mmCIF file of C-alpha atoms in Angstrom:
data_model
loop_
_atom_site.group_PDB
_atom_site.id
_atom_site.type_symbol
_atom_site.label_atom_id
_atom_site.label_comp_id
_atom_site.label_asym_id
_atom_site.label_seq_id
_atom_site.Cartn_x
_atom_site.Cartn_y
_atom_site.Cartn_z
ATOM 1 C CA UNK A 22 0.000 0.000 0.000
ATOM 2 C CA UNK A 23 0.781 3.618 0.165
ATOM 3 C CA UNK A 24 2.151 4.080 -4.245
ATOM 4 C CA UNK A 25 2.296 7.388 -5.572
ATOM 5 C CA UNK A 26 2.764 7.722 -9.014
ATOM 6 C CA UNK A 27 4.126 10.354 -11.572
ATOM 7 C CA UNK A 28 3.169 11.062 -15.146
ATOM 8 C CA UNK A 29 4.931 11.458 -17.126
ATOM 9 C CA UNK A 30 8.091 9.731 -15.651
ATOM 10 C CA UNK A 31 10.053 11.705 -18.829
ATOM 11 C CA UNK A 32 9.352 14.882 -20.798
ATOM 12 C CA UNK A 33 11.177 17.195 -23.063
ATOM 13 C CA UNK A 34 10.024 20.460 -24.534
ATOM 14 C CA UNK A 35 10.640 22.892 -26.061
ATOM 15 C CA UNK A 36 11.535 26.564 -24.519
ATOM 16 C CA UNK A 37 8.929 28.815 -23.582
ATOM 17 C CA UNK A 38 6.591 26.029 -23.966
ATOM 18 C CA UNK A 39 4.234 24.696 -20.636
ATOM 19 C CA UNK A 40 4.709 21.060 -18.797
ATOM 20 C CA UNK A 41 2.230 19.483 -16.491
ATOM 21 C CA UNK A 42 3.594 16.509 -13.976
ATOM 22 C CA UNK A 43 0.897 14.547 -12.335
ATOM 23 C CA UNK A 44 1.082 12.853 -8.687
ATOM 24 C CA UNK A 45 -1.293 10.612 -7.622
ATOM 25 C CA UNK A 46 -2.103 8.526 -4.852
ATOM 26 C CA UNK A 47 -2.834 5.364 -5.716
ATOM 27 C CA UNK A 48 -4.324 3.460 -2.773
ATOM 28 C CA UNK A 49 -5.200 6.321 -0.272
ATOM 29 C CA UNK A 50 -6.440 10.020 0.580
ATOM 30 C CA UNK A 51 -3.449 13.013 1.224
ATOM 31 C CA UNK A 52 -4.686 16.137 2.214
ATOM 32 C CA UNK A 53 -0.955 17.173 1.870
ATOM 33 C CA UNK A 54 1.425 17.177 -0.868
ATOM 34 C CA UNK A 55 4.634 18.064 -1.271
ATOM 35 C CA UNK A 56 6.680 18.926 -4.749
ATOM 36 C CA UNK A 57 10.301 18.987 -4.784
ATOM 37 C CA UNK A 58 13.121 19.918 -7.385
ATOM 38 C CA UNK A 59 16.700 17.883 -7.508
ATOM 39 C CA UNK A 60 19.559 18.577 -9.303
ATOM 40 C CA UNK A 61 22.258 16.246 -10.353
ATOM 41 C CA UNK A 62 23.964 14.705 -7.462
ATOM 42 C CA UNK A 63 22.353 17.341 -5.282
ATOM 43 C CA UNK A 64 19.657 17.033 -2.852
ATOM 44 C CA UNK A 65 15.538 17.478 -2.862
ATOM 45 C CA UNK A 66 14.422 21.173 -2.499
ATOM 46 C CA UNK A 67 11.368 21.871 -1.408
ATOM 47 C CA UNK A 68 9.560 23.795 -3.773
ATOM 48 C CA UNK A 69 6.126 24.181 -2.535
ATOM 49 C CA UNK A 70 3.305 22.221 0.130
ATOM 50 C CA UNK A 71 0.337 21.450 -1.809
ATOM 51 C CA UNK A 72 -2.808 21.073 0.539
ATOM 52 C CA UNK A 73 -5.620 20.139 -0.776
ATOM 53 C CA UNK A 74 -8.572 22.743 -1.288
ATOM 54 C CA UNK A 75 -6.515 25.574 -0.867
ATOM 55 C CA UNK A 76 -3.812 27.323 -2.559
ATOM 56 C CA UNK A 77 -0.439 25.595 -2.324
ATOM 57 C CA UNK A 78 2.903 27.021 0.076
ATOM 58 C CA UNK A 79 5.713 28.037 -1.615
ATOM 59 C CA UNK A 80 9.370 28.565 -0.686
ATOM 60 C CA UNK A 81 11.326 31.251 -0.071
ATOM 61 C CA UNK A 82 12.779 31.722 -4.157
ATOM 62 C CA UNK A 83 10.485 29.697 -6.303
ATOM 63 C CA UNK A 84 8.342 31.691 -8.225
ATOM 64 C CA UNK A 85 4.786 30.885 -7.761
ATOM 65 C CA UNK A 86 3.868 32.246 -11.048
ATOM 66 C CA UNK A 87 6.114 29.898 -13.371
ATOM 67 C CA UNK A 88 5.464 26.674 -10.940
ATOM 68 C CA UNK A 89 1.736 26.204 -10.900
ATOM 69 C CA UNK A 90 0.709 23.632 -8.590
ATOM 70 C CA UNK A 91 -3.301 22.542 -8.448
ATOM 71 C CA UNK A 92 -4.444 20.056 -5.480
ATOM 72 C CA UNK A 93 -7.897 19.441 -6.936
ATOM 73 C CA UNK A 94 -8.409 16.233 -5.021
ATOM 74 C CA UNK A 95 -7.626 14.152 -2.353
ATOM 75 C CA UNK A 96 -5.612 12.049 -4.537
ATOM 76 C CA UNK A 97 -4.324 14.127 -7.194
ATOM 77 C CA UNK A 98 -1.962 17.114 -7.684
ATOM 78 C CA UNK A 99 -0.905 18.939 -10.470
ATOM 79 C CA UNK A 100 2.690 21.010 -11.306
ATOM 80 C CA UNK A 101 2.754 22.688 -14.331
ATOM 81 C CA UNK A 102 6.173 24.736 -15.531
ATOM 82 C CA UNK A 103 5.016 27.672 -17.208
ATOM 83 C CA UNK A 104 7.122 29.267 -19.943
ATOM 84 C CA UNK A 105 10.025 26.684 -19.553
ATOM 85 C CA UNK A 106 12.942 27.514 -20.400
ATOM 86 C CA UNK A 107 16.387 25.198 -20.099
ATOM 87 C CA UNK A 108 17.768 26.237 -16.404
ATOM 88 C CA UNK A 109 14.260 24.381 -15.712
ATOM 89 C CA UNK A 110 15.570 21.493 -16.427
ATOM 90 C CA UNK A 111 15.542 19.241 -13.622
ATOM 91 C CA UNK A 112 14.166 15.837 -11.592
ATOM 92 C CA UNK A 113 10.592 16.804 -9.926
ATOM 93 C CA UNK A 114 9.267 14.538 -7.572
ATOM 94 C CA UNK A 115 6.529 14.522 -5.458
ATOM 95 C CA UNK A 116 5.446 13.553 -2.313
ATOM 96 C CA UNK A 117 1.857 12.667 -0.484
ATOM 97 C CA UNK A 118 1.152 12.700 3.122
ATOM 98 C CA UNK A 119 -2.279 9.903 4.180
ATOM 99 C CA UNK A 120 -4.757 11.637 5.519
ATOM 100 C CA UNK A 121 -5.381 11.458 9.283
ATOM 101 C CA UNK A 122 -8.495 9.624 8.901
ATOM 102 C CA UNK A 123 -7.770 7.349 6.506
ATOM 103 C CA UNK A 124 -7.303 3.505 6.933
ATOM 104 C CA UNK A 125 -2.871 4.785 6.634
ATOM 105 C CA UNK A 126 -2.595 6.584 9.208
ATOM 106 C CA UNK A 127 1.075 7.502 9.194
ATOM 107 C CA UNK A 128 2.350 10.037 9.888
ATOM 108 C CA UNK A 129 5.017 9.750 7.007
ATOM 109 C CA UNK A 130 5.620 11.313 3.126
ATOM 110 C CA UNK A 131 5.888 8.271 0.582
ATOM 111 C CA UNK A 132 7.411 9.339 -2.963
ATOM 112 C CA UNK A 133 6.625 9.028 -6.218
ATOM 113 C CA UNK A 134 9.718 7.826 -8.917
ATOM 114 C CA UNK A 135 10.135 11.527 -10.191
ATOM 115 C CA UNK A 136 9.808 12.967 -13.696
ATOM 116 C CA UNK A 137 12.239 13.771 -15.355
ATOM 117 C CA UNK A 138 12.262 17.623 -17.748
ATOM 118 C CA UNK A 139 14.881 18.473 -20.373
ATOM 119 C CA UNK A 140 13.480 21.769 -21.754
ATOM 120 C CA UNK A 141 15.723 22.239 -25.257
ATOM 121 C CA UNK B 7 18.107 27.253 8.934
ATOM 122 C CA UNK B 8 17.919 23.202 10.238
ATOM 123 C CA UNK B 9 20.468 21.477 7.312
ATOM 124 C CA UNK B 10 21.627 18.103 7.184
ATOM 125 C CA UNK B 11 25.222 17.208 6.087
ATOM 126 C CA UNK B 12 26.129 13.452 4.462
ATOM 127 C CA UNK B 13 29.330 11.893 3.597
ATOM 128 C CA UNK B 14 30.454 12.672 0.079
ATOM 129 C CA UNK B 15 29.943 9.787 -2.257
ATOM 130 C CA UNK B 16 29.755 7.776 -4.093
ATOM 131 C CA UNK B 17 31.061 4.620 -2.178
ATOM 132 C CA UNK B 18 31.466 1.499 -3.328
ATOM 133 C CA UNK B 19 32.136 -1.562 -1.429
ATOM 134 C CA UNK B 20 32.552 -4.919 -2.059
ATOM 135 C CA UNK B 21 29.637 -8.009 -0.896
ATOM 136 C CA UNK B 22 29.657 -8.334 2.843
ATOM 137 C CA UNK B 23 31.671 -5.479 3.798
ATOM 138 C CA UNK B 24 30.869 -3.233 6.316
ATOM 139 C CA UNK B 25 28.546 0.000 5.735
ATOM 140 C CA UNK B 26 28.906 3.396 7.536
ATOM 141 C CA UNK B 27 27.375 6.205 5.700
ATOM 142 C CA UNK B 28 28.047 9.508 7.809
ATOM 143 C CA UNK B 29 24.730 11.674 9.047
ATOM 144 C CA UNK B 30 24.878 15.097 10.987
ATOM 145 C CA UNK B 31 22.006 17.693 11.425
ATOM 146 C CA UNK B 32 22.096 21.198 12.441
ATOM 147 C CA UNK B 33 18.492 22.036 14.129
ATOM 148 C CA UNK B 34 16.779 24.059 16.317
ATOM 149 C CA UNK B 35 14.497 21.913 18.648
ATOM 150 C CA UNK B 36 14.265 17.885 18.456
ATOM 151 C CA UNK B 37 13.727 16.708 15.294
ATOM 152 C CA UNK B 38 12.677 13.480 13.955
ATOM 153 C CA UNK B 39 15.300 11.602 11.874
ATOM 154 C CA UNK B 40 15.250 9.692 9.239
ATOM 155 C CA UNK B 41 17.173 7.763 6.213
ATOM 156 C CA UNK B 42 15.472 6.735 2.902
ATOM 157 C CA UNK B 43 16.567 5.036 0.324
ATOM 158 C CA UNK B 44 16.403 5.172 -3.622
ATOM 159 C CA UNK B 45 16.499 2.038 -6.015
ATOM 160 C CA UNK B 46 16.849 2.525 -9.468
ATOM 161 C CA UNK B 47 13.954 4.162 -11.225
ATOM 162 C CA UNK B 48 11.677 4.009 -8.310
ATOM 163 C CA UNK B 49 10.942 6.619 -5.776
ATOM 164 C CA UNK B 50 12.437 7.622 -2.145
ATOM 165 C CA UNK B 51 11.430 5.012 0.323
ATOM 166 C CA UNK B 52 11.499 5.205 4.434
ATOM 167 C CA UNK B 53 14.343 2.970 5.167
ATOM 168 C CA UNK B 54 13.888 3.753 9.344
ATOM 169 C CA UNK B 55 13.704 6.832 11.700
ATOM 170 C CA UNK B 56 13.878 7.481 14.888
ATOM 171 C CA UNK B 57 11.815 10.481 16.824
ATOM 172 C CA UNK B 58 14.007 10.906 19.639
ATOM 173 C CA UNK B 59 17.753 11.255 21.672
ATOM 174 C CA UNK B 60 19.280 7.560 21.824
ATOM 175 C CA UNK B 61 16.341 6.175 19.721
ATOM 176 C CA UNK B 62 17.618 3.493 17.249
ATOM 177 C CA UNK B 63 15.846 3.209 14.077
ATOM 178 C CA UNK B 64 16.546 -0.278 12.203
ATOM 179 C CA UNK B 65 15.208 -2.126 9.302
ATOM 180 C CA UNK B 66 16.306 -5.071 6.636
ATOM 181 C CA UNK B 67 19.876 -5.052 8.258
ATOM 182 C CA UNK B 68 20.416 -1.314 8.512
ATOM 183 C CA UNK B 69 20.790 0.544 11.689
ATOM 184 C CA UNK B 70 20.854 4.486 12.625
ATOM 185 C CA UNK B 71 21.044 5.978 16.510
ATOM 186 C CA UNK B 72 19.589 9.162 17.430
ATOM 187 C CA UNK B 73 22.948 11.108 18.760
ATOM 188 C CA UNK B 74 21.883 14.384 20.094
ATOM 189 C CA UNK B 75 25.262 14.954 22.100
ATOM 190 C CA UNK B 76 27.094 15.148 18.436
ATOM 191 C CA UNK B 77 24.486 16.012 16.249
ATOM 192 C CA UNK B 78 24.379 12.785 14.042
ATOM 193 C CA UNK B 79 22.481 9.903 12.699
ATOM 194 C CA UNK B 80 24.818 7.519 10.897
ATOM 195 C CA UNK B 81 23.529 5.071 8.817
ATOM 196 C CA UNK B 82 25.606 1.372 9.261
ATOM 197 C CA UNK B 83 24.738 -2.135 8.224
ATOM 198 C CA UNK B 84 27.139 -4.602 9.146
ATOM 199 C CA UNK B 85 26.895 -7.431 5.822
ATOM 200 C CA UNK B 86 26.186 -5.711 2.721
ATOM 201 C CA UNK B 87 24.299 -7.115 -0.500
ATOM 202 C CA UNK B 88 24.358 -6.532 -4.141
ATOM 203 C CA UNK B 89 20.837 -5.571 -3.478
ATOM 204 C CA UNK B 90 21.792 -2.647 -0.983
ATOM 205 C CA UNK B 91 22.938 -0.727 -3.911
ATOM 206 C CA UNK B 92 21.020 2.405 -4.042
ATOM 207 C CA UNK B 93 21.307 6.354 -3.192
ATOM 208 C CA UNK B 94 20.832 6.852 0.330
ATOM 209 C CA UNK B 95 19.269 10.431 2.194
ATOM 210 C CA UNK B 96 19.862 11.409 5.829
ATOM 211 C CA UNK B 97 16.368 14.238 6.445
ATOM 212 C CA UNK B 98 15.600 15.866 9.660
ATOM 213 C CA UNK B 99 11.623 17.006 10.045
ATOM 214 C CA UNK B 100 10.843 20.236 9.995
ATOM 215 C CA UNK B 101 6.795 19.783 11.270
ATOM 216 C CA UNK B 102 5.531 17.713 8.571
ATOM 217 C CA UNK B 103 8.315 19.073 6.185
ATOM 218 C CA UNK B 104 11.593 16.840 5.460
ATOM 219 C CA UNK B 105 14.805 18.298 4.817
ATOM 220 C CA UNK B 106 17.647 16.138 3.139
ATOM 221 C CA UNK B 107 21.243 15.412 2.854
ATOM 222 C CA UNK B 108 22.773 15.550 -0.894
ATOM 223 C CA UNK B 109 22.477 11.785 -0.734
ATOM 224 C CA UNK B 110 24.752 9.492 -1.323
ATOM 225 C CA UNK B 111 25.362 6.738 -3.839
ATOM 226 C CA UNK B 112 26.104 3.004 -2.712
ATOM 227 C CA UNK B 113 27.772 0.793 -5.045
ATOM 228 C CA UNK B 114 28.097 -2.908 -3.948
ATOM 229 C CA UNK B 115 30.235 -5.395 -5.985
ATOM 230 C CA UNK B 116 29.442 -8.943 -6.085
#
């Protein structure tokens, strides 16, 4: 139990074009989501908290504008790179937290495999 | 800011060696710890935590105490497998926010 998938697991675009990655929880609820940003043997960085409902948190230097993020349901969350241009380039993955009342009720983020942008 | 620090890698080893992958944390408060692990093409999985000072978090062979007196949560296994290969993160909580180490890559050799 507990899968969260990605799609697409790979993209490339073309600059100044828009890219939509979609996380999904497969077997349960998450109120919370998180999306994060890695770089070649670098670490995750938090981009933003996605909560479901409401508009999503994001940190201090991403710009909300060019990293849309939509938490329309309890199992599904959107990022879409606006306007993408190469430096965007990067491995997004996201992250879903089980809601408190459902039948998982850890307190605990489990990962999707990441997608993977090359912007050209 | 709370920032966790790992050992550089990548680090290869041969089968049945013995594992230490170094973990400190800078933090304000009492974190929760924790290590997670990345296989190939699949995402970051919860390898074992621990929530407080002198916990022990261990799972499938791997082992990790909660050191508050140095500031560290090193990651050992005493026998390791071909299987263990993967990129390994040392995170500290932040509330219900993680934040990670650089990772580091394992490399066992039959």
């Amino acid at each position: 139990g507990a899968v969260v998938s990605q799609h697409p697991s790979w993209v490339i675009c073309k600059s100044g074009t828009s890219v939509k990655i979609e996380c999904r929880s497969l077997d349960f609820q998450a109120t919370t989501m998180f999306w994060y940003r890695q770089f070649p043997k670098q670490s995750l960085m938090l981009m933003a908290t996605s909560n479901e409902g409401s508009k999503a948190t994001y940190e201090q230097g991403v710009e909300k504008d060019k990293f849309l993020i939509n938490h329309a349901s309890l199992t599904l969350s959107t990022l879409t790179v606006t306007s993408a241009h190469p430096e965007d380039s990067s491995f997004y993955i996201c992250s879903a937290v089980p809601w408190a009342g459902g039948p998982i009720s850890y307190n605990e983020q489990f990962f999707g495999p990441g997608t993977r942008l090359t912007v050209l | 800011g709370n920032s966790v620090t790992q050992m550089e890698g990548p680090v290869t080893l041969s089968e049945e060696a013995f594992l230490t992958i170094n973990c400190t944390y800078t933090a304000t408060g009492y974190p929760s710890l924790f290590w997670y692990v990345q296989y190939p093409g699949e995402g970051l999985q919860l390898l074992l935590k621990a929530t407080k000072a002198d916990d022990k978090g261990s799972n499938k062979g791997f082992e990790a105490t909660y050191r508050k007196e140095t500031t560290s949560f090193h990651l050992e296994k005493g026998s390791v497998q071909v299987s263990d290969s993967a990129v390994y993160f040392c995170a500290l909580s932040e509330g219900v926010r993680l934040v990670f180490g650089q990772g580091t890559r394992l490399t066992i050799n039959p």
